[in-house]
Short mmCIF file of C-alpha atoms in Angstrom, two decimals:
data_model
loop_
_atom_site.label_atom_id
_atom_site.label_comp_id
_atom_site.label_asym_id
_atom_site.label_seq_id
_atom_site.Cartn_x
_atom_site.Cartn_y
_atom_site.Cartn_z
CA MET A 1 111.23 124.26 112.53
CA ASP A 2 107.91 125.06 110.71
CA GLN A 3 105.16 122.48 110.29
CA SER A 4 106.53 119.12 109.13
CA PRO A 5 105.84 118.15 105.49
CA TYR A 6 105.84 114.48 106.32
CA THR A 7 102.69 112.54 106.99
CA PRO A 8 103.20 109.40 109.19
CA GLY A 9 100.16 107.18 109.79
CA ALA A 10 98.08 104.60 107.98
CA GLY A 11 96.41 105.86 104.84
CA HIS A 12 97.80 109.43 104.99
CA ASN A 13 98.98 110.69 101.62
CA PRO A 14 102.68 111.32 101.56
CA PRO A 15 103.84 114.70 100.15
CA VAL A 16 105.79 112.70 97.43
CA LEU A 17 104.69 109.35 96.23
CA ALA A 18 108.16 108.05 95.57
CA GLY A 19 108.82 104.80 93.74
CA ARG A 20 105.43 104.56 92.11
CA ASP A 21 106.10 106.38 88.85
CA GLY A 22 105.74 103.23 86.77
CA LEU A 23 102.35 102.35 88.29
CA LEU A 24 101.05 105.88 87.78
CA ARG A 25 102.25 105.92 84.21
CA ASP A 26 100.49 102.59 83.49
CA TRP A 27 97.33 103.87 85.17
CA HIS A 28 97.28 106.95 82.88
CA LEU A 29 97.43 104.64 79.89
CA VAL A 30 94.59 102.42 81.38
CA LEU A 31 92.34 105.51 81.81
CA ASN A 32 93.07 106.53 78.31
CA ASP A 33 92.29 103.11 76.94
CA ILE A 34 89.01 102.64 78.80
CA VAL A 35 87.80 106.12 77.77
CA THR A 36 88.40 105.39 74.21
CA GLY A 37 87.62 101.67 74.05
CA GLY A 38 85.46 100.91 77.04
CA ARG A 39 85.50 97.86 79.18
CA VAL A 40 87.06 95.70 76.49
CA ARG A 41 90.27 97.64 77.17
CA ALA A 42 90.00 97.61 80.99
CA GLN A 43 92.88 96.40 83.21
CA ASP A 44 91.42 95.98 86.69
CA MET A 45 94.35 96.28 89.11
CA VAL A 46 94.94 94.75 92.62
CA LEU A 47 97.88 96.19 94.46
CA ALA A 48 99.19 93.49 96.88
CA GLY A 49 101.76 94.05 99.41
CA PRO A 50 102.49 94.18 103.23
CA ARG A 51 101.10 96.94 105.39
CA GLY A 52 102.81 100.31 105.43
CA VAL A 53 104.12 100.17 101.83
CA GLY A 54 101.68 102.65 100.32
CA LYS A 55 98.97 100.62 98.61
CA THR A 56 96.04 102.76 99.83
CA VAL A 57 97.70 106.05 98.89
CA THR A 58 98.63 104.69 95.52
CA VAL A 59 94.96 103.66 94.83
CA SER A 60 94.04 107.14 96.07
CA ALA A 61 96.30 108.62 93.46
CA PHE A 62 94.54 106.34 90.87
CA ALA A 63 91.21 107.83 92.12
CA ASP A 64 92.49 111.35 91.81
CA LEU A 65 93.70 110.84 88.21
CA ALA A 66 90.34 109.33 87.32
CA LYS A 67 88.42 112.24 88.88
CA GLU A 68 90.49 114.72 86.87
CA GLN A 69 89.25 112.92 83.72
CA GLY A 70 85.63 113.12 84.71
CA PHE A 71 85.22 109.70 86.27
CA GLU A 72 82.69 109.11 89.06
CA VAL A 73 84.76 107.39 91.80
CA VAL A 74 83.28 104.98 94.42
CA ASN A 75 85.82 104.24 97.19
CA LEU A 76 84.90 101.23 99.34
CA GLN A 77 86.66 99.55 102.17
CA ALA A 78 86.23 95.89 103.09
CA VAL A 79 85.70 95.43 106.97
CA SER A 80 85.87 92.00 108.48
CA GLY A 81 82.45 91.09 110.10
CA HIS A 82 80.65 94.13 108.68
CA ALA A 83 78.26 94.89 105.87
CA GLY A 84 79.25 93.58 102.55
CA LEU A 85 80.63 95.41 99.55
CA VAL A 86 77.24 95.44 97.78
CA GLU A 87 75.54 97.00 100.73
CA ALA A 88 78.34 99.58 100.93
CA LEU A 89 77.82 100.34 97.30
CA LEU A 90 74.01 100.77 97.74
CA GLN A 91 74.71 103.07 100.66
CA ARG A 92 76.86 105.19 98.43
CA ALA A 93 74.07 105.23 95.94
CA ARG A 94 71.57 106.48 98.59
CA THR A 95 74.08 109.25 99.66
CA ARG A 96 74.73 110.41 96.18
CA MET A 97 70.99 110.37 95.30
CA ALA A 98 70.22 112.48 98.44
CA GLU A 99 72.93 114.87 97.22
CA GLU A 100 70.98 115.05 93.89
CA ALA A 101 73.92 113.78 91.96
CA GLY A 102 72.58 113.67 88.41
CA PRO A 103 74.12 110.40 87.11
CA TRP A 104 73.08 108.47 90.25
CA GLN A 105 69.50 109.72 90.09
CA ARG A 106 69.23 108.93 86.44
CA ALA A 107 70.56 105.35 87.17
CA ARG A 108 68.27 104.91 90.15
CA ASN A 109 66.00 102.26 88.63
CA ALA A 110 69.01 100.09 87.74
CA PHE A 111 70.23 100.15 91.30
CA GLU A 112 66.81 99.42 92.73
CA ARG A 113 66.84 96.16 90.96
CA ILE A 114 69.87 94.96 93.08
CA GLY A 115 68.44 92.92 95.92
CA GLY A 116 65.01 94.38 95.55
CA VAL A 117 65.86 97.58 97.47
CA SER A 118 64.14 100.96 97.32
CA LEU A 119 66.49 103.86 96.86
CA SER A 120 63.71 106.47 96.46
CA ILE A 121 64.53 109.92 97.77
CA ALA A 122 62.53 112.90 98.97
CA GLY A 123 60.99 114.64 95.96
CA ILE A 124 61.15 111.53 93.86
CA GLY A 125 59.69 108.80 96.04
CA ALA A 126 58.48 108.24 99.52
CA GLY A 127 61.81 108.67 101.22
CA ILE A 128 64.96 106.55 101.72
CA SER A 129 64.33 102.96 102.67
CA THR A 130 65.91 99.53 102.27
CA ARG A 131 64.92 95.93 102.56
CA GLN A 132 65.56 94.18 105.90
CA SER A 133 68.97 92.69 106.04
CA ASP A 134 67.63 89.23 106.52
CA ALA A 135 65.11 89.49 103.62
CA ALA A 136 65.45 87.46 100.45
CA ALA A 137 67.60 89.10 97.70
CA PRO A 138 66.26 87.74 94.42
CA GLY A 139 68.01 90.47 92.35
CA LEU A 140 71.38 90.10 93.88
CA ASP A 141 73.36 88.52 91.17
CA ALA A 142 76.39 89.45 89.12
CA GLY A 143 74.41 90.25 85.94
CA THR A 144 72.13 92.77 87.71
CA LEU A 145 74.96 94.47 89.44
CA ALA A 146 76.94 94.70 86.27
CA ASP A 147 73.88 96.26 84.54
CA ALA A 148 73.65 98.91 87.26
CA LEU A 149 77.28 99.80 87.09
CA ALA A 150 77.19 100.06 83.30
CA THR A 151 74.13 102.15 83.43
CA LEU A 152 75.76 104.52 85.90
CA ALA A 153 78.86 104.76 83.78
CA ALA A 154 76.84 105.63 80.72
CA GLU A 155 74.98 108.41 82.70
CA VAL A 156 78.32 109.76 83.85
CA ARG A 157 79.37 109.94 80.14
CA THR A 158 76.42 112.13 79.35
CA ASP A 159 77.85 114.75 81.81
CA ALA A 160 81.55 114.17 81.13
CA HIS A 161 82.36 112.81 77.72
CA SER A 162 85.74 111.47 78.83
CA GLY A 163 84.51 110.09 82.08
CA GLY A 164 83.39 106.74 83.35
CA LEU A 165 83.08 104.76 86.61
CA LEU A 166 85.90 103.69 88.93
CA ILE A 167 85.23 101.34 91.90
CA THR A 168 88.00 100.90 94.42
CA VAL A 169 88.14 98.54 97.32
CA ASP A 170 90.60 98.69 100.15
CA GLU A 171 91.67 95.69 102.17
CA LEU A 172 90.21 93.03 99.82
CA GLN A 173 91.67 90.29 101.85
CA VAL A 174 89.19 90.70 104.71
CA ALA A 175 86.05 90.77 102.36
CA SER A 176 83.78 87.79 102.76
CA GLY A 177 84.25 84.87 100.23
CA PRO A 178 80.67 85.58 98.75
CA ASP A 179 81.52 89.18 98.27
CA LEU A 180 84.83 88.42 96.50
CA ALA A 181 83.10 85.88 94.30
CA LEU A 182 80.31 88.32 93.46
CA LEU A 183 82.85 91.06 92.71
CA ALA A 184 84.77 88.85 90.39
CA ALA A 185 81.58 87.61 88.61
CA THR A 186 80.40 91.17 88.19
CA LEU A 187 83.65 92.25 86.57
CA HIS A 188 83.41 89.21 84.28
CA ARG A 189 79.81 90.03 83.29
CA LEU A 190 80.89 93.62 82.48
CA ASN A 191 83.46 92.12 80.19
CA VAL A 192 80.93 89.84 78.49
CA ASP A 193 77.62 91.91 78.48
CA HIS A 194 78.93 95.45 78.50
CA PRO A 195 82.21 95.62 76.47
CA SER A 196 81.82 99.31 75.73
CA ALA A 197 81.06 100.36 79.27
CA PRO A 198 83.75 102.57 80.76
CA VAL A 199 83.87 100.79 84.12
CA LEU A 200 87.14 100.19 85.96
CA PHE A 201 88.23 98.61 89.17
CA ALA A 202 91.19 98.95 91.48
CA GLY A 203 91.83 97.27 94.84
CA THR A 204 94.43 96.70 97.54
CA GLY A 205 95.22 93.82 99.79
CA LEU A 206 97.84 91.96 101.73
CA PRO A 207 100.16 89.65 99.81
CA PHE A 208 97.96 86.62 100.25
CA THR A 209 94.94 88.39 98.54
CA PRO A 210 95.25 86.24 95.34
CA ASP A 211 94.98 83.19 97.57
CA ALA A 212 91.87 84.72 99.29
CA LEU A 213 90.32 85.29 95.86
CA ARG A 214 90.99 81.60 94.86
CA LYS A 215 89.59 80.33 98.15
CA ALA A 216 86.43 82.33 97.37
CA GLY A 217 86.03 80.45 94.07
CA VAL A 218 87.63 82.95 91.79
CA THR A 219 89.44 80.84 89.11
CA HIS A 220 92.58 82.30 87.74
CA PRO A 221 92.46 85.74 89.38
CA ASP A 222 95.55 86.55 87.47
CA ARG A 223 93.47 86.53 84.27
CA LEU A 224 90.81 88.84 85.62
CA PHE A 225 93.06 91.23 87.46
CA VAL A 226 96.46 92.81 86.96
CA LEU A 227 98.06 91.69 90.20
CA GLU A 228 100.82 94.19 91.09
CA PRO A 229 103.03 93.24 94.00
CA ILE A 230 104.23 96.23 96.00
CA PRO A 231 107.65 95.63 97.53
CA LEU A 232 108.37 95.94 101.25
CA THR A 233 111.03 98.57 100.76
CA LEU A 234 111.78 101.31 98.26
CA GLU A 235 114.93 101.43 96.10
CA ARG A 236 117.61 103.55 97.78
CA ASP A 237 117.15 106.43 95.39
CA ASP A 238 113.39 106.46 95.72
CA ALA A 239 113.61 106.35 99.52
CA ARG A 240 116.11 109.28 99.49
CA TYR A 241 113.79 111.17 97.27
CA ALA A 242 110.86 110.57 99.58
CA VAL A 243 112.97 112.11 102.43
CA VAL A 244 114.65 114.98 100.65
CA GLU A 245 112.04 116.32 98.15
CA PRO A 246 109.24 117.40 100.64
CA ALA A 247 111.87 119.27 102.64
CA ARG A 248 113.23 120.88 99.52
CA GLN A 249 109.86 122.22 98.59
CA ALA A 250 109.65 123.67 102.05
CA GLY A 251 113.00 125.34 101.69
CA VAL A 252 114.93 122.94 103.85
CA ALA A 253 117.94 120.67 102.80
CA TRP A 254 118.97 117.35 104.17
CA THR A 255 122.71 116.83 103.96
CA PRO A 256 123.58 113.69 101.89
CA ASP A 257 124.75 111.75 104.93
CA ALA A 258 121.71 112.71 106.88
CA ALA A 259 119.33 111.44 104.17
CA ALA A 260 121.41 108.28 103.78
CA ALA A 261 121.25 107.65 107.55
CA VAL A 262 117.43 107.87 107.49
CA VAL A 263 117.23 105.45 104.58
CA GLU A 264 119.49 102.94 106.35
CA ALA A 265 117.80 103.14 109.70
CA SER A 266 114.37 102.72 108.29
CA ASN A 267 115.45 100.06 105.73
CA GLY A 268 113.61 102.14 103.07
CA TYR A 269 110.18 100.90 104.50
CA PRO A 270 107.74 103.65 103.40
CA ALA A 271 105.76 103.84 106.57
CA HIS A 272 108.99 104.24 108.70
CA LEU A 273 110.49 106.66 106.24
CA GLN A 274 107.54 109.07 106.99
CA LEU A 275 107.71 108.49 110.66
CA PHE A 276 111.48 108.93 110.95
CA ALA A 277 111.62 111.99 108.75
CA HIS A 278 108.76 113.59 110.64
CA ALA A 279 110.37 112.90 114.04
CA ILE A 280 113.79 114.27 112.90
CA TRP A 281 112.20 117.32 111.33
CA THR A 282 110.31 117.99 114.58
CA SER A 283 113.45 117.80 116.82
CA ALA A 284 115.99 119.40 114.53
CA PRO A 285 116.94 122.97 115.33
CA GLY A 286 117.13 124.07 111.66
CA PRO A 287 116.33 126.57 110.34
CA ASP A 288 117.20 125.44 106.80
CA GLN A 289 119.23 122.32 107.08
CA ILE A 290 119.07 118.80 108.62
CA THR A 291 122.34 117.13 109.45
CA ARG A 292 123.49 113.61 110.39
CA GLY A 293 123.86 114.92 113.91
CA ASP A 294 120.16 115.83 113.96
CA VAL A 295 119.35 112.30 112.75
CA GLU A 296 121.53 110.61 115.45
CA ALA A 297 120.14 112.83 118.19
CA ALA A 298 116.57 111.78 117.32
CA LEU A 299 117.15 108.03 116.81
CA PRO A 300 116.75 107.12 120.48
CA GLN A 301 113.50 108.98 120.65
CA ILE A 302 112.27 107.25 117.47
CA ALA A 303 113.30 103.80 118.84
CA GLY A 304 111.25 104.44 121.99
CA MET A 305 108.33 105.68 119.98
CA LEU A 306 108.39 102.57 117.69
CA GLU A 307 108.53 100.22 120.75
CA ARG A 308 105.59 101.89 122.49
CA ARG A 309 103.26 102.50 119.60
CA THR A 310 104.02 99.76 117.00
CA LEU A 311 106.44 96.96 117.71
CA GLY A 312 105.46 96.49 121.38
CA PRO A 313 101.70 96.21 120.96
CA ARG A 314 102.35 93.90 117.98
CA TRP A 315 104.54 91.63 120.09
CA ASP A 316 102.16 91.63 122.99
CA ARG A 317 99.19 90.35 120.98
CA ILE A 318 100.85 87.32 119.40
CA SER A 319 100.53 83.80 120.84
CA ASP A 320 103.31 81.81 122.40
CA ARG A 321 103.88 79.57 119.42
CA GLN A 322 103.73 82.54 117.07
CA MET A 323 106.46 84.19 119.08
CA GLU A 324 108.67 81.16 118.84
CA PHE A 325 108.06 80.90 115.17
CA LEU A 326 108.84 84.56 114.57
CA ALA A 327 112.10 84.17 116.70
CA ALA A 328 113.12 81.39 114.36
CA LEU A 329 112.49 83.56 111.32
CA ALA A 330 114.38 86.44 112.91
CA LEU A 331 117.44 84.31 113.50
CA HIS A 332 117.60 83.77 109.79
CA GLY A 333 117.65 87.47 109.13
CA GLY A 334 113.90 87.91 108.71
CA ARG A 335 113.66 85.92 105.53
CA ALA A 336 113.88 82.12 105.21
CA SER A 337 112.42 79.01 103.67
CA THR A 338 109.62 77.32 105.50
CA ALA A 339 111.88 74.22 105.66
CA ALA A 340 114.64 76.17 107.43
CA ILE A 341 112.18 77.57 109.94
CA ALA A 342 110.73 74.09 110.70
CA ASN A 343 114.37 72.76 111.15
CA THR A 344 115.11 75.61 113.55
CA VAL A 345 112.16 74.89 115.80
CA GLY A 346 112.58 71.07 115.49
CA ARG A 347 109.10 70.42 113.94
CA SER A 348 107.81 69.42 110.58
CA GLN A 349 106.48 71.82 108.05
CA GLN A 350 103.08 70.29 108.38
CA GLU A 351 103.09 70.89 112.13
CA LEU A 352 103.85 74.63 111.48
CA SER A 353 101.43 75.16 108.60
CA TRP A 354 98.65 76.57 110.80
CA LEU A 355 101.06 79.01 112.48
CA ARG A 356 102.31 80.09 109.09
CA GLU A 357 98.69 80.74 107.92
CA GLU A 358 97.78 82.65 111.06
CA LEU A 359 100.77 84.91 110.84
CA ILE A 360 100.25 85.56 107.03
CA GLU A 361 96.58 86.38 107.57
CA GLU A 362 97.34 88.66 110.46
CA GLY A 363 99.97 90.48 108.33
CA ASP A 364 103.00 89.69 110.52
CA VAL A 365 104.79 87.84 107.78
CA TYR A 366 104.34 87.36 104.03
CA ALA A 367 105.46 84.99 101.29
CA PRO A 368 107.58 86.89 98.81
CA LYS A 369 107.88 83.71 96.77
CA ARG A 370 106.76 80.16 97.07
CA GLY A 371 108.46 78.30 99.99
CA GLN A 372 109.80 81.55 101.48
CA LEU A 373 108.66 83.70 104.33
CA ALA A 374 109.63 87.19 105.32
CA MET A 375 109.01 89.58 108.21
CA ALA A 376 106.35 92.20 107.15
CA VAL A 377 107.98 95.04 109.11
CA PRO A 378 111.75 95.21 108.76
CA LEU A 379 112.62 96.47 112.23
CA PHE A 380 110.37 93.81 113.84
CA ASN A 381 113.20 91.35 113.14
CA ARG A 382 115.53 93.01 115.67
CA TYR A 383 112.77 93.72 118.17
CA VAL A 384 111.91 89.98 118.23
CA LEU A 385 115.51 88.99 118.90
CA SER A 386 115.90 91.64 121.68
CA HIS A 387 112.73 90.70 123.50
CA TYR A 388 112.19 86.97 122.90
CA GLU A 389 114.33 85.68 125.80
CA ARG A 390 112.83 88.23 128.21
CA THR A 391 109.26 87.13 127.17
CA ARG A 392 109.85 83.42 126.88
CA PRO A 393 109.74 82.63 130.65
CA GLU A 394 106.18 84.18 130.75
CA ALA A 395 104.83 81.75 128.12
CA ALA A 396 102.20 79.20 129.12
CA THR A 397 103.91 76.75 126.72
CA GLU A 398 107.51 75.63 126.97
CA LEU A 399 109.38 77.32 124.14
CA LEU A 400 112.86 76.75 122.62
CA SER A 401 115.59 79.25 123.61
CA LEU A 402 117.36 81.19 120.90
CA GLN A 403 120.55 79.16 121.60
CA GLU A 404 118.62 75.85 121.14
CA MET A 405 117.23 77.11 117.82
CA ILE A 406 120.70 78.25 116.80
CA ALA A 407 121.99 74.73 117.53
CA ASN A 408 119.16 73.03 115.56
CA ALA A 409 119.84 75.16 112.47
CA GLY A 410 123.62 75.27 112.74
CA LEU A 411 123.74 79.03 112.77
CA ASP A 412 126.43 81.44 113.89
CA PRO A 413 125.71 82.21 117.64
CA SER A 414 126.02 85.98 116.78
CA ALA A 415 122.62 85.67 115.04
CA ALA A 416 120.89 86.08 118.39
CA HIS A 417 122.48 89.40 119.13
CA ALA A 418 120.19 92.30 118.89
CA GLY A 419 120.02 94.33 122.08
CA PRO A 420 117.69 97.18 122.45
CA ASP A 421 120.36 99.61 121.48
CA MET A 422 120.65 97.77 118.14
CA LEU A 423 117.06 98.55 117.09
CA LEU A 424 117.84 101.37 114.71
CA ARG A 425 121.40 100.55 113.87
CA SER A 426 121.83 100.01 110.19
CA GLU A 427 122.84 96.74 108.66
CA PRO A 428 123.57 96.98 104.84
CA ASN A 429 120.84 95.47 102.64
CA GLU A 430 119.24 93.81 105.70
CA THR A 431 115.87 93.30 103.90
CA ARG A 432 116.87 93.77 100.33
CA GLN A 433 118.96 90.57 99.82
CA LEU A 434 118.02 86.91 100.16
CA PRO A 435 120.07 84.83 102.58
CA PRO A 436 122.52 82.37 101.07
CA PRO A 437 120.91 79.45 99.26
CA SER A 438 120.03 76.76 101.91
CA ASP A 439 119.89 72.94 101.72
CA GLY A 440 116.70 73.17 103.74
CA SER A 441 118.42 72.78 107.11
CA GLY A 442 119.30 76.43 107.48
CA ARG A 443 122.97 75.86 106.61
CA PRO A 444 124.25 77.60 103.50
CA ARG A 445 124.97 75.43 100.54
CA SER A 446 128.52 75.32 99.40
#
């Protein structure tokens, strides 16, 4: 068929941002409030959720809406081990001044006070220069940075009466502790010192981002930010809409059972919805309809692609003990209490705490609620069960077998069955329902 309307891949904007209507509606209201009332009405948002659920594209939609209203938008990305957020902001200032962007040039003096840098540009000063990275930064404090942002926002308003300044930061969880603390302090100083400034913030991060903020010394991040959890999977109707609507706009129809099959096979996980729909579109003969037969014909190819590109590399990089931990979680259906996992591998929760933290910070699992863990990619659950016993003999550390873990937890032996042919077979509500309440041993409570 003609070019696919689907956009698999990290950070790619989907043709339809399904399931985010409520967030976009709230953001419209936030923009309206800050334009009319200034910083005192700001609601700085942090979208927290596993990878592949659409956090980045949602914040990109926030930015587009702000631009439509005349906002200057600065999109930053936190990168582990690289230059900090303030340096990235200053680099953006240099770039915008070099482009002769009016508001930035008029706010130049305010930005030069940050860290004692020179942001002079050709025609205004002696050229672009910065202080040495190891030099002292006497002006680098939250109040100075807040002053600069408020000044820039005011200059934007001189050109666009309904505008302001939006700062976005992607992957907040990998920012350094000092950067997170400075960011939070700057937003607080804006609240206190510049209540009328139209400055707004939106960020994204993995589910443990609020904990990262607390570890950085940000007290009560829930008071400073609106923390919006983004669920792992879309509601069934939203998932069907994400599949059907882009095709409809291109003049192609999915039969109801074909669309339902894609939703079931992908568990409604946004990243996999785009990947599956794209692969099926590419292989379907068309010309104007996609059937369940087209879906079933494409699934083996999709399973192989997932194993080669995503699940296999993910499995290959984890340590032996992480592999055992994930196998225990997978035996419980991909979601379980930490007590149940500990019982399954025959260790205490304290002994497993470092493994838990490692897997959370690497994004392999997340904590949907206190005391619970869940697999961060729905189909990884079956992949783990189908590959664990084949990989276990290669481990440098002696690991429990699936059968030993099943015996420890008192689980049904069928819990270990997930052959390679099962990878994309649907199981109703696999990731949408909690397992039965447990007494902590993994056995359902009566």
